[in-house]
Amino acid sequence: VVRATASPTLAGDWSLVLAAAGINHRVAEGGGVFALVVSGADARAAADALAAFDAESVPKVVPPAPDVGPSVLGVLAGAALLAMFAVTGPGDAPHPTAWFAAGAADAAKILHGQWWRVITALTLHADVMHVVGNVIATLIFVSAVGRWLGAGLGALLIVVSAALANGLTALWHRHEAFVSMGASTATFAAIGLVAGLQLYRRWRYDERRRYFWLPLGAGLALFAMLGTSQNADFGAHLFGL
């Protein structure tokens, strides 16, 4: 008897190991115990094969995702969006305030040097539902980035990513009159950051690497559900992600 266990499943696994190694054996059951029996001549080889199986079966410890604790980043970002909306008013008003002429993401003006629009456009919204939707998304997704990276680095990466996304959107619409606004580009940048960080974490630590793409799939699913409505800025959302 080289091994014994009360688990029929484990006894079956050991039997498969010895069968794969070409070692004659049998599983003897008695008193609720399953014993793996080999000839005396094969005892050493069987023990070595099972020891190798044990070594390979030790689960790899995957560290938990970084979490710096509850983050105020989403709350601060949402409050900032509401405060700006109180100052600027809605973009679809009969006579919009001067903020929209100066800060909306006008593709032609961005490509002709007014680079600040890729950032200022994130603070402007067309109507109440537009800003409320983005505030809710900010509380969820921007807060998630803050929990992972901290408020400072998280905010910097979201703003830089969203600005680059608006720049790419302007380049995409360079041959047409195109103006956009809204913080949704930043919320999709936050989704992309979390998905990318999870993708890297799975690739580095998870032995089941064939599933490493699942966070990216989740990000694309959120894009399909939240970023492709009739009036949505499809390009900015996609580039943000």
Tab-separated table of N, CA and C in Angstrom, residues 32-164:
chain	number	residue	atom	x	y	z
A	32	GLY	N	-14.303	1.978	4.403
A	32	GLY	CA	-14.405	3.375	4.000
A	32	GLY	C	-13.087	3.986	3.577
A	33	VAL	N	-12.047	3.177	3.426
A	33	VAL	CA	-10.724	3.662	3.030
A	33	VAL	C	-10.360	3.053	1.684
A	34	PHE	N	-9.795	3.868	0.809
A	34	PHE	CA	-9.351	3.417	-0.505
A	34	PHE	C	-7.830	3.376	-0.502
A	35	ALA	N	-7.278	2.184	-0.696
A	35	ALA	CA	-5.831	1.999	-0.638
A	35	ALA	C	-5.293	1.718	-2.033
A	36	LEU	N	-4.181	2.367	-2.347
A	36	LEU	CA	-3.517	2.168	-3.632
A	36	LEU	C	-2.422	1.117	-3.437
A	37	VAL	N	-2.555	0.008	-4.129
A	37	VAL	CA	-1.681	-1.138	-3.907
A	37	VAL	C	-0.853	-1.387	-5.161
A	38	VAL	N	0.473	-1.540	-4.984
A	38	VAL	CA	1.376	-1.868	-6.093
A	38	VAL	C	2.282	-3.014	-5.632
A	39	SER	N	2.999	-3.597	-6.570
A	39	SER	CA	3.967	-4.628	-6.211
A	39	SER	C	5.154	-3.988	-5.514
A	40	GLY	N	5.871	-4.772	-4.727
A	40	GLY	CA	7.027	-4.238	-4.009
A	40	GLY	C	8.061	-3.644	-4.938
A	41	ALA	N	8.236	-4.233	-6.118
A	41	ALA	CA	9.241	-3.743	-7.061
A	41	ALA	C	8.887	-2.364	-7.602
A	42	ASP	N	7.571	-2.021	-7.617
A	42	ASP	CA	7.137	-0.738	-8.182
A	42	ASP	C	6.866	0.317	-7.110
A	43	ALA	N	7.102	-0.033	-5.848
A	43	ALA	CA	6.745	0.883	-4.767
A	43	ALA	C	7.487	2.214	-4.879
A	44	ARG	N	8.781	2.174	-5.143
A	44	ARG	CA	9.568	3.426	-5.226
A	44	ARG	C	9.118	4.278	-6.403
A	45	ALA	N	8.921	3.649	-7.564
A	45	ALA	CA	8.482	4.404	-8.742
A	45	ALA	C	7.100	5.006	-8.522
A	46	ALA	N	6.213	4.240	-7.871
A	46	ALA	CA	4.871	4.757	-7.594
A	46	ALA	C	4.930	5.946	-6.641
A	47	ALA	N	5.762	5.854	-5.616
A	47	ALA	CA	5.897	6.954	-4.658
A	47	ALA	C	6.431	8.211	-5.338
A	48	ASP	N	7.407	8.038	-6.240
A	48	ASP	CA	7.974	9.191	-6.947
A	48	ASP	C	6.929	9.837	-7.862
A	49	ALA	N	6.158	9.012	-8.576
A	49	ALA	CA	5.137	9.545	-9.481
A	49	ALA	C	4.074	10.318	-8.708
A	50	LEU	N	3.663	9.787	-7.570
A	50	LEU	CA	2.653	10.464	-6.773
A	50	LEU	C	3.199	11.741	-6.131
A	51	ALA	N	4.477	11.714	-5.748
A	51	ALA	CA	5.090	12.926	-5.187
A	51	ALA	C	5.150	14.031	-6.238
A	52	ALA	N	5.470	13.640	-7.481
A	52	ALA	CA	5.495	14.637	-8.563
A	52	ALA	C	4.099	15.200	-8.803
A	53	PHE	N	3.087	14.318	-8.722
A	53	PHE	CA	1.702	14.777	-8.873
A	53	PHE	C	1.333	15.759	-7.764
A	54	ASP	N	1.762	15.478	-6.542
A	54	ASP	CA	1.476	16.379	-5.430
A	54	ASP	C	2.092	17.754	-5.658
A	55	ALA	N	3.340	17.751	-6.164
A	55	ALA	CA	4.035	19.018	-6.375
A	55	ALA	C	3.328	19.861	-7.433
A	56	GLU	N	2.826	19.206	-8.479
A	56	GLU	CA	2.152	19.937	-9.550
A	56	GLU	C	0.751	20.366	-9.147
A	57	SER	N	0.193	19.705	-8.151
A	57	SER	CA	-1.196	19.985	-7.768
A	57	SER	C	-1.320	21.095	-6.737
A	58	VAL	N	-0.194	21.583	-6.223
A	58	VAL	CA	-0.264	22.657	-5.236
A	58	VAL	C	-0.823	23.905	-5.921
A	59	PRO	N	-1.946	24.423	-5.460
A	59	PRO	CA	-2.534	25.585	-6.134
A	59	PRO	C	-1.629	26.801	-6.013
A	60	LYS	N	-1.523	27.532	-7.108
A	60	LYS	CA	-0.727	28.747	-7.115
A	60	LYS	C	-1.501	29.849	-6.405
A	61	VAL	N	-0.848	30.481	-5.451
A	61	VAL	CA	-1.503	31.535	-4.694
A	61	VAL	C	-1.543	32.809	-5.533
A	62	VAL	N	-2.755	33.240	-5.871
A	62	VAL	CA	-2.925	34.463	-6.652
A	62	VAL	C	-3.231	35.603	-5.688
A	63	PRO	N	-2.376	36.610	-5.638
A	63	PRO	CA	-2.635	37.710	-4.709
A	63	PRO	C	-3.912	38.443	-5.094
A	64	PRO	N	-4.623	38.960	-4.123
A	64	PRO	CA	-5.850	39.703	-4.440
A	64	PRO	C	-5.528	40.980	-5.209
A	65	ALA	N	-6.524	41.467	-5.914
A	65	ALA	CA	-6.340	42.727	-6.634
A	65	ALA	C	-6.010	43.836	-5.634
A	66	PRO	N	-5.111	44.746	-5.990
A	66	PRO	CA	-4.777	45.845	-5.074
A	66	PRO	C	-6.029	46.633	-4.692
A	67	ASP	N	-6.110	47.024	-3.450
A	67	ASP	CA	-7.247	47.793	-2.968
A	67	ASP	C	-6.756	48.709	-1.859
A	68	VAL	N	-6.717	49.998	-2.166
A	68	VAL	CA	-6.243	50.963	-1.176
A	68	VAL	C	-7.371	51.410	-0.249
A	69	GLY	N	-8.544	50.810	-0.403
A	69	GLY	CA	-9.663	51.153	0.458
A	69	GLY	C	-10.620	52.111	-0.222
A	70	PRO	N	-11.705	52.447	0.458
A	70	PRO	CA	-12.702	53.355	-0.125
A	70	PRO	C	-12.054	54.625	-0.667
A	71	SER	N	-12.454	54.992	-1.884
A	71	SER	CA	-11.859	56.145	-2.550
A	71	SER	C	-12.883	57.263	-2.704
A	72	VAL	N	-12.412	58.479	-2.493
A	72	VAL	CA	-13.286	59.645	-2.669
A	72	VAL	C	-13.236	60.160	-4.101
A	73	LEU	N	-12.441	59.512	-4.956
A	73	LEU	CA	-12.243	60.035	-6.300
A	73	LEU	C	-13.554	60.123	-7.081
A	74	GLY	N	-14.359	59.060	-7.034
A	74	GLY	CA	-15.620	59.077	-7.767
A	74	GLY	C	-16.572	60.141	-7.253
A	75	VAL	N	-16.626	60.289	-5.929
A	75	VAL	CA	-17.513	61.291	-5.332
A	75	VAL	C	-17.064	62.700	-5.708
A	76	LEU	N	-15.758	62.948	-5.623
A	76	LEU	CA	-15.245	64.280	-5.971
A	76	LEU	C	-15.468	64.587	-7.443
A	77	ALA	N	-15.234	63.588	-8.303
A	77	ALA	CA	-15.435	63.798	-9.736
A	77	ALA	C	-16.908	64.068	-10.033
A	78	GLY	N	-17.810	63.290	-9.423
A	78	GLY	CA	-19.236	63.519	-9.634
A	78	GLY	C	-19.675	64.888	-9.145
A	79	ALA	N	-19.169	65.303	-7.971
A	79	ALA	CA	-19.509	66.624	-7.443
A	79	ALA	C	-18.996	67.723	-8.361
A	80	ALA	N	-17.799	67.528	-8.926
A	80	ALA	CA	-17.243	68.523	-9.839
A	80	ALA	C	-18.094	68.650	-11.101
A	81	LEU	N	-18.574	67.532	-11.612
A	81	LEU	CA	-19.427	67.575	-12.809
A	81	LEU	C	-20.727	68.329	-12.514
A	82	LEU	N	-21.343	68.072	-11.361
A	82	LEU	CA	-22.576	68.763	-11.005
A	82	LEU	C	-22.331	70.253	-10.788
A	83	ALA	N	-21.195	70.589	-10.175
A	83	ALA	CA	-20.878	72.001	-9.949
A	83	ALA	C	-20.670	72.728	-11.273
A	84	MET	N	-19.971	72.074	-12.206
A	84	MET	CA	-19.758	72.700	-13.512
A	84	MET	C	-21.077	72.862	-14.260
A	85	PHE	N	-21.961	71.884	-14.128
A	85	PHE	CA	-23.249	71.993	-14.813
A	85	PHE	C	-24.058	73.162	-14.253
A	86	ALA	N	-23.947	73.384	-12.940
A	86	ALA	CA	-24.642	74.517	-12.336
A	86	ALA	C	-24.114	75.845	-12.869
A	87	VAL	N	-22.822	75.867	-13.222
A	87	VAL	CA	-22.213	77.090	-13.741
A	87	VAL	C	-22.504	77.268	-15.226
A	88	THR	N	-22.337	76.184	-15.993
A	88	THR	CA	-22.423	76.297	-17.455
A	88	THR	C	-23.838	76.190	-17.989
A	89	GLY	N	-24.715	75.484	-17.260
A	89	GLY	CA	-26.035	75.213	-17.790
A	89	GLY	C	-25.977	74.133	-18.856
A	90	PRO	N	-27.115	73.796	-19.462
A	90	PRO	CA	-27.140	72.738	-20.465
A	90	PRO	C	-26.711	73.232	-21.841
A	91	GLY	N	-26.122	72.325	-22.601
A	91	GLY	CA	-25.685	72.693	-23.938
A	91	GLY	C	-26.807	72.794	-24.936
A	92	ASP	N	-27.955	72.173	-24.631
A	92	ASP	CA	-29.073	72.232	-25.578
A	92	ASP	C	-30.035	73.372	-25.285
A	93	ALA	N	-29.624	74.314	-24.433
A	93	ALA	CA	-30.459	75.480	-24.155
A	93	ALA	C	-30.581	76.340	-25.414
A	94	PRO	N	-31.678	77.110	-25.544
A	94	PRO	CA	-31.823	77.977	-26.727
A	94	PRO	C	-30.625	78.898	-26.938
A	95	HIS	N	-30.057	79.374	-25.839
A	95	HIS	CA	-28.872	80.237	-25.919
A	95	HIS	C	-27.828	79.711	-24.928
A	96	PRO	N	-27.028	78.729	-25.328
A	96	PRO	CA	-26.018	78.163	-24.423
A	96	PRO	C	-25.032	79.225	-23.964
A	97	THR	N	-24.486	79.011	-22.785
A	97	THR	CA	-23.496	79.942	-22.265
A	97	THR	C	-22.212	79.871	-23.086
A	98	ALA	N	-21.367	80.851	-22.867
A	98	ALA	CA	-20.111	80.940	-23.628
A	98	ALA	C	-19.176	79.781	-23.340
A	99	TRP	N	-19.417	79.060	-22.249
A	99	TRP	CA	-18.559	77.916	-21.923
A	99	TRP	C	-18.531	76.894	-23.064
A	100	PHE	N	-19.653	76.701	-23.725
A	100	PHE	CA	-19.719	75.678	-24.758
A	100	PHE	C	-18.968	76.103	-26.014
A	101	ALA	N	-19.058	77.375	-26.372
A	101	ALA	CA	-18.302	77.856	-27.534
A	101	ALA	C	-16.807	77.780	-27.280
A	102	ALA	N	-16.408	77.955	-26.030
A	102	ALA	CA	-14.987	77.982	-25.704
A	102	ALA	C	-14.412	76.605	-25.396
A	103	GLY	N	-15.278	75.659	-24.950
A	103	GLY	CA	-14.703	74.422	-24.431
A	103	GLY	C	-15.184	73.123	-25.018
A	104	ALA	N	-16.214	73.132	-25.863
A	104	ALA	CA	-16.694	71.871	-26.437
A	104	ALA	C	-15.643	71.270	-27.357
A	105	ALA	N	-15.729	69.962	-27.542
A	105	ALA	CA	-14.729	69.252	-28.371
A	105	ALA	C	-15.096	69.390	-29.835
A	106	ASP	N	-14.769	70.539	-30.400
A	106	ASP	CA	-14.965	70.807	-31.828
A	106	ASP	C	-13.779	70.201	-32.574
A	107	ALA	N	-14.030	69.216	-33.419
A	107	ALA	CA	-12.942	68.476	-34.066
A	107	ALA	C	-12.032	69.398	-34.874
A	108	ALA	N	-12.609	70.303	-35.651
A	108	ALA	CA	-11.801	71.183	-36.501
A	108	ALA	C	-10.927	72.102	-35.660
A	109	LYS	N	-11.488	72.653	-34.588
A	109	LYS	CA	-10.724	73.584	-33.760
A	109	LYS	C	-9.632	72.862	-32.983
A	110	ILE	N	-9.916	71.635	-32.547
A	110	ILE	CA	-8.881	70.861	-31.852
A	110	ILE	C	-7.707	70.609	-32.770
A	111	LEU	N	-7.990	70.209	-34.000
A	111	LEU	CA	-6.918	69.902	-34.949
A	111	LEU	C	-6.188	71.155	-35.427
A	112	HIS	N	-6.774	72.325	-35.184
A	112	HIS	CA	-6.102	73.579	-35.545
A	112	HIS	C	-5.469	74.265	-34.338
A	113	GLY	N	-5.235	73.501	-33.281
A	113	GLY	CA	-4.417	74.014	-32.184
A	113	GLY	C	-5.110	74.264	-30.874
A	114	GLN	N	-6.429	74.197	-30.815
A	114	GLN	CA	-7.123	74.450	-29.549
A	114	GLN	C	-7.210	73.151	-28.757
A	115	TRP	N	-6.046	72.689	-28.298
A	115	TRP	CA	-5.903	71.382	-27.677
A	115	TRP	C	-6.659	71.245	-26.365
A	116	TRP	N	-6.861	72.383	-25.665
A	116	TRP	CA	-7.494	72.316	-24.349
A	116	TRP	C	-8.921	71.764	-24.408
A	117	ARG	N	-9.526	71.807	-25.578
A	117	ARG	CA	-10.898	71.330	-25.715
A	117	ARG	C	-11.027	69.836	-25.418
A	118	VAL	N	-9.956	69.068	-25.612
A	118	VAL	CA	-10.043	67.630	-25.331
A	118	VAL	C	-10.242	67.379	-23.837
A	119	ILE	N	-9.896	68.384	-23.002
A	119	ILE	CA	-10.086	68.265	-21.554
A	119	ILE	C	-11.338	69.005	-21.108
A	120	THR	N	-11.513	70.238	-21.579
A	120	THR	CA	-12.651	71.030	-21.118
A	120	THR	C	-13.986	70.418	-21.540
A	121	ALA	N	-13.999	69.704	-22.657
A	121	ALA	CA	-15.247	69.085	-23.112
A	121	ALA	C	-15.760	68.054	-22.117
A	122	LEU	N	-14.866	67.503	-21.298
A	122	LEU	CA	-15.272	66.503	-20.305
A	122	LEU	C	-16.159	67.107	-19.224
A	123	THR	N	-16.144	68.425	-19.077
A	123	THR	CA	-16.892	69.079	-18.007
A	123	THR	C	-18.214	69.665	-18.485
A	124	LEU	N	-18.549	69.515	-19.760
A	124	LEU	CA	-19.756	70.118	-20.333
A	124	LEU	C	-20.773	69.035	-20.679
A	125	HIS	N	-22.063	69.336	-20.476
A	125	HIS	CA	-23.100	68.345	-20.741
A	125	HIS	C	-24.304	68.987	-21.422
A	126	ALA	N	-24.991	68.180	-22.218
A	126	ALA	CA	-26.083	68.685	-23.042
A	126	ALA	C	-27.339	68.978	-22.234
A	127	ASP	N	-27.646	68.140	-21.242
A	127	ASP	CA	-28.869	68.342	-20.465
A	127	ASP	C	-28.727	67.645	-19.111
A	128	VAL	N	-29.794	67.694	-18.322
A	128	VAL	CA	-29.760	67.135	-16.970
A	128	VAL	C	-29.535	65.635	-16.999
A	129	MET	N	-30.240	64.913	-17.879
A	129	MET	CA	-30.091	63.463	-17.932
A	129	MET	C	-28.669	63.077	-18.335
A	130	HIS	N	-28.056	63.880	-19.193
A	130	HIS	CA	-26.682	63.624	-19.630
A	130	HIS	C	-25.729	63.685	-18.440
A	131	VAL	N	-25.828	64.738	-17.657
A	131	VAL	CA	-24.896	64.892	-16.544
A	131	VAL	C	-25.202	63.888	-15.430
A	132	VAL	N	-26.480	63.605	-15.183
A	132	VAL	CA	-26.828	62.653	-14.122
A	132	VAL	C	-26.315	61.258	-14.472
A	133	GLY	N	-26.495	60.855	-15.732
A	133	GLY	CA	-25.989	59.551	-16.156
A	133	GLY	C	-24.487	59.439	-15.981
A	134	ASN	N	-23.773	60.506	-16.316
A	134	ASN	CA	-22.320	60.466	-16.178
A	134	ASN	C	-21.881	60.516	-14.713
A	135	VAL	N	-22.626	61.201	-13.885
A	135	VAL	CA	-22.291	61.228	-12.459
A	135	VAL	C	-22.445	59.834	-11.864
A	136	ILE	N	-23.526	59.139	-12.216
A	136	ILE	CA	-23.735	57.785	-11.704
A	136	ILE	C	-22.615	56.863	-12.174
A	137	ALA	N	-22.274	56.944	-13.459
A	137	ALA	CA	-21.188	56.107	-13.981
A	137	ALA	C	-19.865	56.450	-13.321
A	138	THR	N	-19.660	57.726	-13.025
A	138	THR	CA	-18.433	58.171	-12.363
A	138	THR	C	-18.326	57.580	-10.957
A	139	LEU	N	-19.428	57.594	-10.236
A	139	LEU	CA	-19.417	57.047	-8.878
A	139	LEU	C	-19.015	55.574	-8.867
A	140	ILE	N	-19.379	54.846	-9.926
A	140	ILE	CA	-19.067	53.418	-9.984
A	140	ILE	C	-17.655	53.181	-10.511
A	141	PHE	N	-17.384	53.655	-11.720
A	141	PHE	CA	-16.162	53.253	-12.420
A	141	PHE	C	-14.939	54.083	-12.019
A	142	VAL	N	-15.112	55.373	-11.832
A	142	VAL	CA	-13.980	56.191	-11.387
A	142	VAL	C	-13.588	55.816	-9.962
A	143	SER	N	-14.587	55.508	-9.139
A	143	SER	CA	-14.272	55.057	-7.780
A	143	SER	C	-13.474	53.761	-7.800
A	144	ALA	N	-13.789	52.868	-8.756
A	144	ALA	CA	-13.053	51.605	-8.854
A	144	ALA	C	-11.582	51.854	-9.180
A	145	VAL	N	-11.315	52.799	-10.064
A	145	VAL	CA	-9.920	53.143	-10.376
A	145	VAL	C	-9.232	53.720	-9.146
A	146	GLY	N	-9.948	54.553	-8.402
A	146	GLY	CA	-9.379	55.130	-7.180
A	146	GLY	C	-9.031	54.078	-6.150
A	147	ARG	N	-9.866	53.046	-6.031
A	147	ARG	CA	-9.572	51.973	-5.075
A	147	ARG	C	-8.339	51.190	-5.490
A	148	TRP	N	-8.094	51.075	-6.782
A	148	TRP	CA	-6.965	50.269	-7.262
A	148	TRP	C	-5.661	51.075	-7.254
A	149	LEU	N	-5.709	52.297	-7.769
A	149	LEU	CA	-4.481	53.071	-7.989
A	149	LEU	C	-4.306	54.233	-7.017
A	150	GLY	N	-5.323	54.546	-6.240
A	150	GLY	CA	-5.259	55.742	-5.417
A	150	GLY	C	-5.845	56.930	-6.165
A	151	ALA	N	-6.264	57.946	-5.443
A	151	ALA	CA	-6.974	59.071	-6.052
A	151	ALA	C	-6.093	59.866	-7.011
A	152	GLY	N	-4.850	60.142	-6.613
A	152	GLY	CA	-3.986	60.991	-7.444
A	152	GLY	C	-3.632	60.356	-8.776
A	153	LEU	N	-3.021	59.168	-8.724
A	153	LEU	CA	-2.625	58.481	-9.956
A	153	LEU	C	-3.850	58.095	-10.775
A	154	GLY	N	-4.917	57.663	-10.101
A	154	GLY	CA	-6.129	57.295	-10.819
A	154	GLY	C	-6.705	58.470	-11.588
A	155	ALA	N	-6.804	59.633	-10.943
A	155	ALA	CA	-7.341	60.818	-11.616
A	155	ALA	C	-6.469	61.224	-12.798
A	156	LEU	N	-5.152	61.192	-12.614
A	156	LEU	CA	-4.241	61.577	-13.694
A	156	LEU	C	-4.409	60.670	-14.911
A	157	LEU	N	-4.448	59.360	-14.689
A	157	LEU	CA	-4.554	58.428	-15.805
A	157	LEU	C	-5.906	58.536	-16.504
A	158	ILE	N	-6.969	58.757	-15.753
A	158	ILE	CA	-8.286	58.904	-16.373
A	158	ILE	C	-8.338	60.148	-17.249
A	159	VAL	N	-7.850	61.277	-16.732
A	159	VAL	CA	-7.887	62.523	-17.502
A	159	VAL	C	-7.009	62.419	-18.747
A	160	VAL	N	-5.813	61.878	-18.601
A	160	VAL	CA	-4.918	61.737	-19.750
A	160	VAL	C	-5.534	60.798	-20.794
A	161	SER	N	-6.092	59.680	-20.340
A	161	SER	CA	-6.697	58.726	-21.271
A	161	SER	C	-7.891	59.340	-21.988
A	162	ALA	N	-8.736	60.054	-21.244
A	162	ALA	CA	-9.906	60.676	-21.856
A	162	ALA	C	-9.506	61.785	-22.824
A	163	ALA	N	-8.479	62.552	-22.480
A	163	ALA	CA	-8.017	63.599	-23.385
A	163	ALA	C	-7.477	63.000	-24.682
A	164	LEU	N	-6.694	61.937	-24.566
A	164	LEU	CA	-6.192	61.267	-25.764
A	164	LEU	C	-7.346	60.715	-26.599
